[in-house]
Amino acid sequence: MSCSMNGPAVYELPSAPASWRIALPHTAAAVPVARALVRTALTELDHGANCDTAELLTAELVANAVEHTTGETPIELVVELMPSGCQVEVHDTDPAPPGDLTCPAGGPPDPWQEHGRGLLLIRALSSSCGHRPTESGKAVWFRLSAVPAQRRRSV
């Protein structure tokens, strides 16, 4: 039996991966939109990854992309849901790596500073994270593992 990854067939096979790629404006307005999109994706498919953590880390990635890259080219949010968890990527046009995402420089950030804690949060709360070059710049990503249904608490 063949199955297309487009359309409703994704929902008929919960073990199949589902992915979304969405262009977002290169403004702060992209942050709440990205949060809502990730929450909707995880909730509608009753996915096991933690919605609150996914939302928080997505907001950090999008905010970093908006703040640390120039131009008006949209950034892209890519969300992939798999049985083992989810991966979120944010694509921008700046090829420079994202600061200390994988190799923290210096000591911990000053807790009184407004900036500098986003990448620390991503490193601390994700299963894994990193960045890679793309044809048009870079992608910064994180993964969250799914929690088995029997271990999830009902709200």
C-alpha atoms as a PDB file:
ATOM      1  CA  MET A   1       0.000   0.000   0.000  1.00  0.00           C
ATOM      2  CA  SER A   2       1.429   3.371  -0.954  1.00  0.00           C
ATOM      3  CA  CYS A   3       0.777   6.478   1.023  1.00  0.00           C
ATOM      4  CA  SER A   4       1.229  10.088   0.018  1.00  0.00           C
ATOM      5  CA  MET A   5       2.624  12.510   2.601  1.00  0.00           C
ATOM      6  CA  ASN A   6       0.293  15.209   1.293  1.00  0.00           C
ATOM      7  CA  GLY A   7      -3.259  15.618   2.446  1.00  0.00           C
ATOM      8  CA  PRO A   8      -5.250  13.713   5.030  1.00  0.00           C
ATOM      9  CA  ALA A   9      -3.313  10.431   4.617  1.00  0.00           C
ATOM     10  CA  VAL A  10      -0.890  11.742   7.261  1.00  0.00           C
ATOM     11  CA  TYR A  11      -3.646  11.658   9.868  1.00  0.00           C
ATOM     12  CA  GLU A  12      -4.601   8.087   9.037  1.00  0.00           C
ATOM     13  CA  LEU A  13      -1.111   6.826   9.868  1.00  0.00           C
ATOM     14  CA  PRO A  14      -0.030   8.162  13.264  1.00  0.00           C
ATOM     15  CA  SER A  15       3.373   6.464  12.898  1.00  0.00           C
ATOM     16  CA  ALA A  16       4.161   8.430   9.725  1.00  0.00           C
ATOM     17  CA  PRO A  17       6.060  11.702  10.001  1.00  0.00           C
ATOM     18  CA  ALA A  18       4.226  14.953   9.275  1.00  0.00           C
ATOM     19  CA  SER A  19       5.963  18.204   8.422  1.00  0.00           C
ATOM     20  CA  TRP A  20       5.151  21.839   7.838  1.00  0.00           C
ATOM     21  CA  ARG A  21       7.215  24.643   6.277  1.00  0.00           C
ATOM     22  CA  ILE A  22       5.900  28.146   6.872  1.00  0.00           C
ATOM     23  CA  ALA A  23       7.346  31.530   5.841  1.00  0.00           C
ATOM     24  CA  LEU A  24       7.234  34.125   8.608  1.00  0.00           C
ATOM     25  CA  PRO A  25       7.803  37.884   8.427  1.00  0.00           C
ATOM     26  CA  HIS A  26      11.246  39.155   9.440  1.00  0.00           C
ATOM     27  CA  THR A  27       9.690  41.059  12.370  1.00  0.00           C
ATOM     28  CA  ALA A  28       8.915  40.454  16.040  1.00  0.00           C
ATOM     29  CA  ALA A  29       5.348  39.602  14.965  1.00  0.00           C
ATOM     30  CA  ALA A  30       6.721  36.239  13.767  1.00  0.00           C
ATOM     31  CA  VAL A  31       7.302  35.048  17.360  1.00  0.00           C
ATOM     32  CA  PRO A  32       3.666  34.649  18.539  1.00  0.00           C
ATOM     33  CA  VAL A  33       2.679  33.247  15.135  1.00  0.00           C
ATOM     34  CA  ALA A  34       5.417  30.596  15.355  1.00  0.00           C
ATOM     35  CA  ARG A  35       4.408  29.695  18.926  1.00  0.00           C
ATOM     36  CA  ALA A  36       0.774  29.250  17.871  1.00  0.00           C
ATOM     37  CA  LEU A  37       1.701  27.138  14.842  1.00  0.00           C
ATOM     38  CA  VAL A  38       3.836  24.748  16.900  1.00  0.00           C
ATOM     39  CA  ARG A  39       1.174  24.440  19.618  1.00  0.00           C
ATOM     40  CA  THR A  40      -1.513  23.754  17.012  1.00  0.00           C
ATOM     41  CA  ALA A  41       0.611  21.113  15.247  1.00  0.00           C
ATOM     42  CA  LEU A  42       1.410  19.248  18.470  1.00  0.00           C
ATOM     43  CA  THR A  43      -2.109  19.532  19.914  1.00  0.00           C
ATOM     44  CA  GLU A  44      -4.115  18.630  16.816  1.00  0.00           C
ATOM     45  CA  LEU A  45      -2.126  15.454  16.235  1.00  0.00           C
ATOM     46  CA  ASP A  46      -2.074  14.676  19.988  1.00  0.00           C
ATOM     47  CA  HIS A  47       1.683  14.440  19.725  1.00  0.00           C
ATOM     48  CA  GLY A  48       3.745  13.337  22.708  1.00  0.00           C
ATOM     49  CA  ALA A  49       6.284  16.175  22.685  1.00  0.00           C
ATOM     50  CA  ASN A  50       5.819  18.778  25.418  1.00  0.00           C
ATOM     51  CA  CYS A  51       3.830  21.671  23.905  1.00  0.00           C
ATOM     52  CA  ASP A  52       5.012  24.292  26.394  1.00  0.00           C
ATOM     53  CA  THR A  53       8.694  23.456  25.875  1.00  0.00           C
ATOM     54  CA  ALA A  54       8.290  23.296  22.086  1.00  0.00           C
ATOM     55  CA  GLU A  55       6.567  26.692  22.087  1.00  0.00           C
ATOM     56  CA  LEU A  56       9.195  28.305  24.306  1.00  0.00           C
ATOM     57  CA  LEU A  57      12.160  27.004  22.314  1.00  0.00           C
ATOM     58  CA  THR A  58      10.516  27.881  18.989  1.00  0.00           C
ATOM     59  CA  ALA A  59       9.959  31.433  20.241  1.00  0.00           C
ATOM     60  CA  GLU A  60      13.654  31.653  21.170  1.00  0.00           C
ATOM     61  CA  LEU A  61      14.818  30.426  17.754  1.00  0.00           C
ATOM     62  CA  VAL A  62      12.502  32.788  15.872  1.00  0.00           C
ATOM     63  CA  ALA A  63      13.379  35.776  18.092  1.00  0.00           C
ATOM     64  CA  ASN A  64      17.101  35.092  17.552  1.00  0.00           C
ATOM     65  CA  ALA A  65      16.625  34.878  13.783  1.00  0.00           C
ATOM     66  CA  VAL A  66      14.719  38.174  13.720  1.00  0.00           C
ATOM     67  CA  GLU A  67      17.105  39.989  16.062  1.00  0.00           C
ATOM     68  CA  HIS A  68      20.445  38.770  14.728  1.00  0.00           C
ATOM     69  CA  THR A  69      19.861  38.783  10.976  1.00  0.00           C
ATOM     70  CA  THR A  70      19.287  41.728   8.673  1.00  0.00           C
ATOM     71  CA  GLY A  71      17.076  42.297   5.682  1.00  0.00           C
ATOM     72  CA  GLU A  72      13.434  41.786   4.950  1.00  0.00           C
ATOM     73  CA  THR A  73      13.644  38.256   3.569  1.00  0.00           C
ATOM     74  CA  PRO A  74      11.136  36.062   5.424  1.00  0.00           C
ATOM     75  CA  ILE A  75      12.437  33.482   7.841  1.00  0.00           C
ATOM     76  CA  GLU A  76      11.090  29.949   7.592  1.00  0.00           C
ATOM     77  CA  LEU A  77       9.742  27.709  10.322  1.00  0.00           C
ATOM     78  CA  VAL A  78       9.962  23.970   9.646  1.00  0.00           C
ATOM     79  CA  VAL A  79       8.191  21.602  12.040  1.00  0.00           C
ATOM     80  CA  GLU A  80       8.586  17.848  11.674  1.00  0.00           C
ATOM     81  CA  LEU A  81       6.636  15.431  13.846  1.00  0.00           C
ATOM     82  CA  MET A  82       7.905  11.857  14.120  1.00  0.00           C
ATOM     83  CA  PRO A  83       6.933   8.958  16.393  1.00  0.00           C
ATOM     84  CA  SER A  84      10.148   9.534  18.366  1.00  0.00           C
ATOM     85  CA  GLY A  85       9.526  13.263  18.900  1.00  0.00           C
ATOM     86  CA  CYS A  86       9.588  16.531  17.005  1.00  0.00           C
ATOM     87  CA  GLN A  87      12.195  18.680  15.312  1.00  0.00           C
ATOM     88  CA  VAL A  88      11.794  22.418  14.804  1.00  0.00           C
ATOM     89  CA  GLU A  89      14.073  24.375  12.462  1.00  0.00           C
ATOM     90  CA  VAL A  90      14.253  28.080  11.772  1.00  0.00           C
ATOM     91  CA  HIS A  91      15.877  29.100   8.483  1.00  0.00           C
ATOM     92  CA  ASP A  92      17.360  32.548   7.890  1.00  0.00           C
ATOM     93  CA  THR A  93      19.625  34.145   5.300  1.00  0.00           C
ATOM     94  CA  ASP A  94      22.666  34.753   7.542  1.00  0.00           C
ATOM     95  CA  PRO A  95      25.275  31.988   7.141  1.00  0.00           C
ATOM     96  CA  ALA A  96      27.012  32.902  10.446  1.00  0.00           C
ATOM     97  CA  PRO A  97      26.540  30.287  13.199  1.00  0.00           C
ATOM     98  CA  PRO A  98      24.226  31.205  16.088  1.00  0.00           C
ATOM     99  CA  GLY A  99      26.628  32.276  18.830  1.00  0.00           C
ATOM    100  CA  ASP A 100      27.169  29.679  21.518  1.00  0.00           C
ATOM    101  CA  LEU A 101      24.326  27.271  20.735  1.00  0.00           C
ATOM    102  CA  THR A 102      26.493  24.174  20.865  1.00  0.00           C
ATOM    103  CA  CYS A 103      29.739  25.502  22.427  1.00  0.00           C
ATOM    104  CA  PRO A 104      29.044  27.962  25.236  1.00  0.00           C
ATOM    105  CA  ALA A 105      31.654  30.693  25.423  1.00  0.00           C
ATOM    106  CA  GLY A 106      32.647  32.067  28.810  1.00  0.00           C
ATOM    107  CA  GLY A 107      30.550  31.565  31.918  1.00  0.00           C
ATOM    108  CA  PRO A 108      26.801  31.434  32.355  1.00  0.00           C
ATOM    109  CA  PRO A 109      24.827  34.478  31.220  1.00  0.00           C
ATOM    110  CA  ASP A 110      24.167  37.242  33.728  1.00  0.00           C
ATOM    111  CA  PRO A 111      20.657  36.599  35.156  1.00  0.00           C
ATOM    112  CA  TRP A 112      20.014  40.369  35.255  1.00  0.00           C
ATOM    113  CA  GLN A 113      20.653  40.821  31.536  1.00  0.00           C
ATOM    114  CA  GLU A 114      17.629  40.897  29.264  1.00  0.00           C
ATOM    115  CA  HIS A 115      19.424  38.953  26.519  1.00  0.00           C
ATOM    116  CA  GLY A 116      21.704  35.932  26.402  1.00  0.00           C
ATOM    117  CA  ARG A 117      19.574  33.196  27.941  1.00  0.00           C
ATOM    118  CA  GLY A 118      17.736  31.931  24.850  1.00  0.00           C
ATOM    119  CA  LEU A 119      20.467  29.631  23.551  1.00  0.00           C
ATOM    120  CA  LEU A 120      21.082  28.397  27.108  1.00  0.00           C
ATOM    121  CA  LEU A 121      17.403  27.431  27.354  1.00  0.00           C
ATOM    122  CA  ILE A 122      17.554  25.615  24.029  1.00  0.00           C
ATOM    123  CA  ARG A 123      20.643  23.651  25.091  1.00  0.00           C
ATOM    124  CA  ALA A 124      19.152  22.823  28.498  1.00  0.00           C
ATOM    125  CA  LEU A 125      15.595  21.856  27.496  1.00  0.00           C
ATOM    126  CA  SER A 126      15.984  20.140  24.117  1.00  0.00           C
ATOM    127  CA  SER A 127      16.976  16.534  23.483  1.00  0.00           C
ATOM    128  CA  SER A 128      19.542  17.896  21.011  1.00  0.00           C
ATOM    129  CA  CYS A 129      20.150  21.089  19.068  1.00  0.00           C
ATOM    130  CA  GLY A 130      22.455  22.507  16.452  1.00  0.00           C
ATOM    131  CA  HIS A 131      22.763  24.392  13.203  1.00  0.00           C
ATOM    132  CA  ARG A 132      23.642  23.619   9.604  1.00  0.00           C
ATOM    133  CA  PRO A 133      24.342  25.627   6.474  1.00  0.00           C
ATOM    134  CA  THR A 134      21.639  25.852   3.803  1.00  0.00           C
ATOM    135  CA  GLU A 135      21.710  27.119   0.219  1.00  0.00           C
ATOM    136  CA  SER A 136      20.346  30.484   1.350  1.00  0.00           C
ATOM    137  CA  GLY A 137      21.943  30.859   4.827  1.00  0.00           C
ATOM    138  CA  LYS A 138      21.531  28.550   7.813  1.00  0.00           C
ATOM    139  CA  ALA A 139      19.032  26.466   9.739  1.00  0.00           C
ATOM    140  CA  VAL A 140      19.063  26.363  13.545  1.00  0.00           C
ATOM    141  CA  TRP A 141      17.203  23.419  15.055  1.00  0.00           C
ATOM    142  CA  PHE A 142      16.211  21.574  18.207  1.00  0.00           C
ATOM    143  CA  ARG A 143      14.635  18.191  18.888  1.00  0.00           C
ATOM    144  CA  LEU A 144      12.295  17.128  21.670  1.00  0.00           C
ATOM    145  CA  SER A 145      11.608  13.491  22.486  1.00  0.00           C
ATOM    146  CA  ALA A 146       8.023  12.300  22.671  1.00  0.00           C
ATOM    147  CA  VAL A 147       6.656  11.215  26.030  1.00  0.00           C
ATOM    148  CA  PRO A 148       4.735   7.894  25.855  1.00  0.00           C
ATOM    149  CA  ALA A 149       0.971   8.400  26.188  1.00  0.00           C
ATOM    150  CA  GLN A 150       0.801   6.416  29.436  1.00  0.00           C
ATOM    151  CA  ARG A 151       3.290   8.811  31.064  1.00  0.00           C
ATOM    152  CA  ARG A 152       1.495  11.999  30.006  1.00  0.00           C
ATOM    153  CA  ARG A 153      -0.709  13.656  32.599  1.00  0.00           C
ATOM    154  CA  SER A 154      -4.295  14.493  31.674  1.00  0.00           C
ATOM    155  CA  VAL A 155      -5.194  18.136  32.092  1.00  0.00           C
END
